[in-house]
Amino acid sequence: MRKHIVAGNWKMNNGLIQTETLISDLKQQVKTSDAEVMIAPAFTNLWHAFQSTRQDDIEVVAQNMHFAENGAYTGEVSPGMLKSIGVKTVILGHSERRAYYNETDESLAKKVDTALEHNMRIIFCFGEELADRKAGNEEAVVERQIKNALFHLGADAFKNIVLAYEPVWAIGTGETASPEQAQDMHAFIRKTLESTYGHTVADDMTILYGGSVKPGNAKEIFGKPDVDGGLIGGASLNAEDFYAIVNAF
Ligand code: PGA
């Protein structure tokens, strides 16, 4: 059975005090949906966020990690470090990391392997750029991103993977994929999974949509049969907006 998940990607926002405030604001919000709620604060605030949400239905997840266990990688954070503070889920492959930090399908495949070796859950992000969509190549790009980073895995590994389709042209731009565009791509992703791994893996996969999801459009997007939740950037920085999206299920 696939799950509904709404995850807030805080990106490089919020110091310690703002993190405290936002978490306490989040706790004031009432959850009526059955969606799992996740927040992804910056590394420096993960421990604090983890401690402050211990009693709540909010999972704290990391925005990134290194592929190595440890070693001479100045400025990086390892999966073991994340696990040591209670973080069990990591976002990998966000388009900003691909664009600004040269993350490739190949380097992401290594991160995926390390995360799975550590028994971590992965929210794996991918999505086409505007030029790809204009050229009608969006399915080919998405298929390549998924296959290159994930299709060396056995079927069992997919139990620990959540997919997040995030068209780059819709991230932080205010421009959202239409619910139909999201549905079409999610159905394509499920079909791609099915052709290699079979019906159960495809049907059980949680596929999130990300890119300018707001309280005003969440219900329509989440109403589509293959959209199982959202990865929310800008709107996750406001507790009321974020929970309006969570409660859109
Ligand atoms: P956005 O970001 O909601 O601000 O478009 C989404 C994301 O980057 O995950």
Short mmCIF file of C-alpha atoms and ligand atoms in Angstrom, two decimals:
data_model
loop_
_atom_site.label_atom_id
_atom_site.label_comp_id
_atom_site.label_asym_id
_atom_site.label_seq_id
_atom_site.Cartn_x
_atom_site.Cartn_y
_atom_site.Cartn_z
CA MET A 1 0.00 0.00 0.00
CA ARG A 2 1.43 3.35 -0.93
CA LYS A 3 1.44 6.21 1.52
CA HIS A 4 0.53 9.84 1.30
CA ILE A 5 3.45 12.04 2.25
CA VAL A 6 3.83 15.80 2.42
CA ALA A 7 7.42 16.89 2.98
CA GLY A 8 8.64 20.44 3.56
CA ASN A 9 12.03 21.21 2.05
CA TRP A 10 13.25 24.24 3.96
CA LYS A 11 16.35 24.55 1.78
CA MET A 12 18.92 27.06 3.09
CA ASN A 13 16.43 28.93 5.24
CA ASN A 14 15.97 29.44 8.99
CA GLY A 15 18.57 29.75 11.75
CA LEU A 16 18.10 28.08 15.11
CA ILE A 17 15.59 30.56 16.54
CA GLN A 18 13.51 30.59 13.34
CA THR A 19 13.60 26.80 13.31
CA GLU A 20 12.30 26.72 16.89
CA THR A 21 9.54 29.16 16.03
CA LEU A 22 8.46 27.38 12.87
CA ILE A 23 8.38 24.00 14.62
CA SER A 24 6.31 25.38 17.46
CA ASP A 25 3.97 26.97 14.89
CA LEU A 26 3.71 23.62 13.09
CA LYS A 27 2.72 21.94 16.33
CA GLN A 28 -0.23 24.34 16.68
CA GLN A 29 -1.67 23.13 13.40
CA VAL A 30 -4.29 20.43 13.40
CA LYS A 31 -3.81 17.52 11.05
CA THR A 32 -6.92 15.99 9.59
CA SER A 33 -5.39 14.06 6.70
CA ASP A 34 -3.72 10.67 6.76
CA ALA A 35 -0.58 12.04 5.10
CA GLU A 36 2.81 11.52 6.76
CA VAL A 37 4.41 14.87 7.51
CA MET A 38 8.13 15.49 7.06
CA ILE A 39 10.32 18.57 7.41
CA ALA A 40 13.84 18.98 6.07
CA PRO A 41 15.71 21.73 7.93
CA ALA A 42 19.37 22.61 7.24
CA PHE A 43 22.03 20.31 8.72
CA THR A 44 22.79 22.68 11.61
CA ASN A 45 19.19 22.48 12.82
CA LEU A 46 18.51 18.78 12.35
CA TRP A 47 19.35 17.72 15.90
CA HIS A 48 17.30 20.48 17.43
CA ALA A 49 14.39 19.73 15.09
CA PHE A 50 14.62 16.03 15.87
CA GLN A 51 14.55 16.68 19.62
CA SER A 52 11.63 19.09 19.39
CA THR A 53 9.45 16.77 17.34
CA ARG A 54 10.10 13.52 19.21
CA GLN A 55 6.54 13.41 20.55
CA ASP A 56 4.91 14.57 17.33
CA ASP A 57 3.87 13.06 14.04
CA ILE A 58 6.54 14.99 12.19
CA GLU A 59 9.56 13.23 10.75
CA VAL A 60 12.78 15.21 10.43
CA VAL A 61 14.69 14.42 7.25
CA ALA A 62 17.97 15.61 5.72
CA GLN A 63 18.28 17.57 2.46
CA ASN A 64 21.41 15.76 1.30
CA MET A 65 24.29 13.53 2.41
CA HIS A 66 27.66 12.33 1.14
CA PHE A 67 28.15 8.92 -0.44
CA ALA A 68 31.09 7.96 1.79
CA GLU A 69 30.85 6.55 5.31
CA ASN A 70 33.38 9.09 6.62
CA GLY A 71 36.78 10.49 5.75
CA ALA A 72 38.55 13.48 4.27
CA TYR A 73 35.58 15.26 2.68
CA THR A 74 35.69 18.73 4.16
CA GLY A 75 32.27 20.27 4.61
CA GLU A 76 30.30 17.10 4.00
CA VAL A 77 27.92 15.08 6.18
CA SER A 78 27.78 11.28 6.15
CA PRO A 79 24.80 8.94 6.44
CA GLY A 80 26.23 7.58 9.70
CA MET A 81 26.24 11.09 11.16
CA LEU A 82 22.61 11.57 10.17
CA LYS A 83 21.61 8.25 11.68
CA SER A 84 23.51 9.05 14.87
CA ILE A 85 21.10 11.95 15.52
CA GLY A 86 17.99 9.98 14.62
CA VAL A 87 17.54 11.04 10.99
CA LYS A 88 16.31 8.08 8.94
CA THR A 89 15.29 9.70 5.67
CA VAL A 90 17.29 11.76 3.19
CA ILE A 91 16.35 13.78 0.12
CA LEU A 92 18.67 12.98 -2.78
CA GLY A 93 18.97 14.46 -6.25
CA HIS A 94 17.16 17.74 -5.75
CA SER A 95 17.44 19.83 -8.92
CA GLU A 96 19.28 22.59 -7.06
CA ARG A 97 21.97 20.09 -6.07
CA ARG A 98 22.15 18.80 -9.62
CA ALA A 99 22.40 22.34 -11.01
CA TYR A 100 24.73 24.03 -8.49
CA TYR A 101 26.79 21.12 -7.08
CA ASN A 102 27.22 19.00 -10.17
CA GLU A 103 25.29 16.02 -8.87
CA THR A 104 24.86 13.55 -11.68
CA ASP A 105 22.89 10.35 -12.16
CA GLU A 106 26.14 8.47 -11.49
CA SER A 107 27.08 10.26 -8.27
CA LEU A 108 23.47 9.94 -7.12
CA ALA A 109 23.54 6.20 -7.72
CA LYS A 110 26.43 6.03 -5.23
CA LYS A 111 24.53 8.09 -2.67
CA VAL A 112 21.49 5.88 -3.14
CA ASP A 113 23.58 2.78 -2.45
CA THR A 114 25.14 4.23 0.69
CA ALA A 115 21.79 5.41 2.02
CA LEU A 116 20.26 1.97 1.50
CA GLU A 117 23.27 0.27 3.13
CA HIS A 118 22.48 2.43 6.15
CA ASN A 119 18.86 1.40 6.02
CA MET A 120 17.76 4.92 5.30
CA ARG A 121 14.68 5.91 3.39
CA ILE A 122 15.32 8.04 0.31
CA ILE A 123 13.20 10.74 -1.27
CA PHE A 124 14.68 10.66 -4.75
CA CYS A 125 14.11 13.83 -6.81
CA PHE A 126 14.25 14.24 -10.55
CA GLY A 127 12.52 16.23 -13.26
CA GLU A 128 12.99 17.85 -16.63
CA GLU A 129 14.05 21.39 -17.45
CA LEU A 130 11.90 23.79 -19.43
CA ALA A 131 13.88 23.21 -22.63
CA ASP A 132 13.27 19.45 -22.31
CA ARG A 133 9.54 19.97 -22.00
CA LYS A 134 9.44 22.44 -24.87
CA ALA A 135 11.21 19.88 -27.03
CA GLY A 136 8.81 17.14 -25.94
CA ASN A 137 11.63 15.22 -24.23
CA GLU A 138 10.31 15.28 -20.68
CA GLU A 139 9.54 11.57 -20.48
CA ALA A 140 12.91 10.58 -21.95
CA VAL A 141 14.75 12.80 -19.45
CA VAL A 142 12.80 11.50 -16.46
CA GLU A 143 13.20 7.90 -17.58
CA ARG A 144 16.95 8.38 -17.91
CA GLN A 145 17.27 10.02 -14.48
CA ILE A 146 15.35 7.24 -12.76
CA LYS A 147 16.98 4.38 -14.61
CA ASN A 148 20.55 5.63 -14.23
CA ALA A 149 20.33 6.26 -10.52
CA LEU A 150 17.99 3.49 -9.38
CA PHE A 151 17.60 0.63 -11.83
CA HIS A 152 20.71 -1.20 -10.66
CA LEU A 153 18.77 -1.95 -7.47
CA GLY A 154 16.83 -5.09 -6.66
CA ALA A 155 13.06 -4.86 -6.29
CA ASP A 156 13.23 -5.00 -2.50
CA ALA A 157 15.19 -1.74 -2.31
CA PHE A 158 12.20 0.18 -3.63
CA LYS A 159 10.43 -0.31 -0.29
CA ASN A 160 12.82 2.33 1.04
CA ILE A 161 12.43 4.75 -1.83
CA VAL A 162 9.95 7.53 -2.40
CA LEU A 163 10.05 9.27 -5.78
CA ALA A 164 9.60 13.03 -6.16
CA TYR A 165 8.86 14.37 -9.62
CA GLU A 166 9.87 18.01 -9.66
CA PRO A 167 9.85 19.71 -13.06
CA VAL A 168 12.68 22.24 -12.78
CA TRP A 169 10.62 24.95 -14.50
CA ALA A 170 8.03 24.76 -11.71
CA ILE A 171 10.39 25.00 -8.71
CA GLY A 172 10.20 28.31 -6.92
CA THR A 173 8.81 29.97 -10.03
CA GLY A 174 5.15 30.16 -9.10
CA GLU A 175 4.49 28.15 -12.23
CA THR A 176 2.99 24.76 -11.42
CA ALA A 177 2.60 21.77 -13.65
CA SER A 178 -1.10 21.43 -14.31
CA PRO A 179 -2.72 18.57 -12.39
CA GLU A 180 -3.01 16.76 -15.74
CA GLN A 181 0.70 17.24 -16.53
CA ALA A 182 1.59 15.92 -13.07
CA GLN A 183 -0.76 12.96 -13.45
CA ASP A 184 0.55 12.08 -16.91
CA MET A 185 4.15 12.07 -15.72
CA HIS A 186 3.37 10.15 -12.52
CA ALA A 187 1.53 7.51 -14.55
CA PHE A 188 4.52 7.32 -16.90
CA ILE A 189 6.90 6.88 -13.94
CA ARG A 190 4.74 4.08 -12.55
CA LYS A 191 4.65 2.40 -15.95
CA THR A 192 8.45 2.68 -16.21
CA LEU A 193 8.81 1.01 -12.82
CA GLU A 194 6.31 -1.66 -13.74
CA SER A 195 8.09 -2.61 -16.95
CA THR A 196 11.25 -3.54 -15.03
CA TYR A 197 10.05 -4.42 -11.54
CA GLY A 198 6.47 -5.54 -12.02
CA HIS A 199 3.08 -4.42 -10.83
CA THR A 200 3.55 -4.60 -7.05
CA VAL A 201 6.66 -2.40 -6.92
CA ALA A 202 5.02 0.13 -9.25
CA ASP A 203 1.68 0.14 -7.44
CA ASP A 204 3.27 0.44 -3.98
CA MET A 205 5.56 3.32 -4.94
CA THR A 206 4.78 6.68 -3.38
CA ILE A 207 5.32 9.38 -6.00
CA LEU A 208 5.35 12.99 -4.82
CA TYR A 209 4.92 16.07 -6.95
CA GLY A 210 7.01 19.17 -6.24
CA GLY A 211 7.08 22.62 -7.81
CA SER A 212 5.11 25.63 -6.53
CA VAL A 213 2.54 23.61 -4.59
CA LYS A 214 0.45 26.03 -2.55
CA PRO A 215 -2.69 25.77 -0.41
CA GLY A 216 -4.69 26.97 -3.43
CA ASN A 217 -3.61 24.24 -5.84
CA ALA A 218 -2.74 21.28 -3.59
CA LYS A 219 -6.19 19.71 -3.54
CA GLU A 220 -6.45 19.54 -7.30
CA ILE A 221 -2.94 18.14 -7.73
CA PHE A 222 -3.30 15.60 -4.89
CA GLY A 223 -6.68 14.61 -6.31
CA LYS A 224 -4.98 12.88 -9.23
CA PRO A 225 -4.79 9.10 -8.88
CA ASP A 226 -1.02 8.76 -9.30
CA VAL A 227 -0.03 11.73 -7.16
CA ASP A 228 0.64 10.51 -3.63
CA GLY A 229 1.81 13.72 -2.01
CA GLY A 230 4.10 16.67 -2.36
CA LEU A 231 7.57 18.01 -1.78
CA ILE A 232 6.99 21.59 -0.77
CA GLY A 233 9.58 24.37 -0.84
CA GLY A 234 8.44 27.97 -0.36
CA ALA A 235 5.05 27.19 1.17
CA SER A 236 6.60 24.90 3.80
CA LEU A 237 8.19 27.93 5.49
CA ASN A 238 4.79 29.02 6.76
CA ALA A 239 3.09 26.66 9.21
CA GLU A 240 -0.47 27.50 8.22
CA ASP A 241 0.20 27.16 4.50
CA PHE A 242 2.11 23.93 5.00
CA TYR A 243 -0.68 22.31 6.99
CA ALA A 244 -3.29 23.59 4.56
CA ILE A 245 -1.36 21.54 1.99
CA VAL A 246 -1.07 18.52 4.30
CA ASN A 247 -4.80 18.70 4.90
CA ALA A 248 -5.55 18.89 1.19
CA PHE A 249 -5.66 15.08 1.25
P1 PGA B 1 8.82 25.19 -4.36
O1 PGA B 1 10.04 24.15 -4.20
O2 PGA B 1 7.62 24.57 -3.66
O3 PGA B 1 9.29 26.45 -3.69
O4 PGA B 1 8.57 25.35 -5.82
C1 PGA B 1 9.84 22.78 -4.32
C2 PGA B 1 11.14 22.04 -4.10
O5 PGA B 1 12.19 22.58 -4.49
O6 PGA B 1 11.15 20.94 -3.54
#
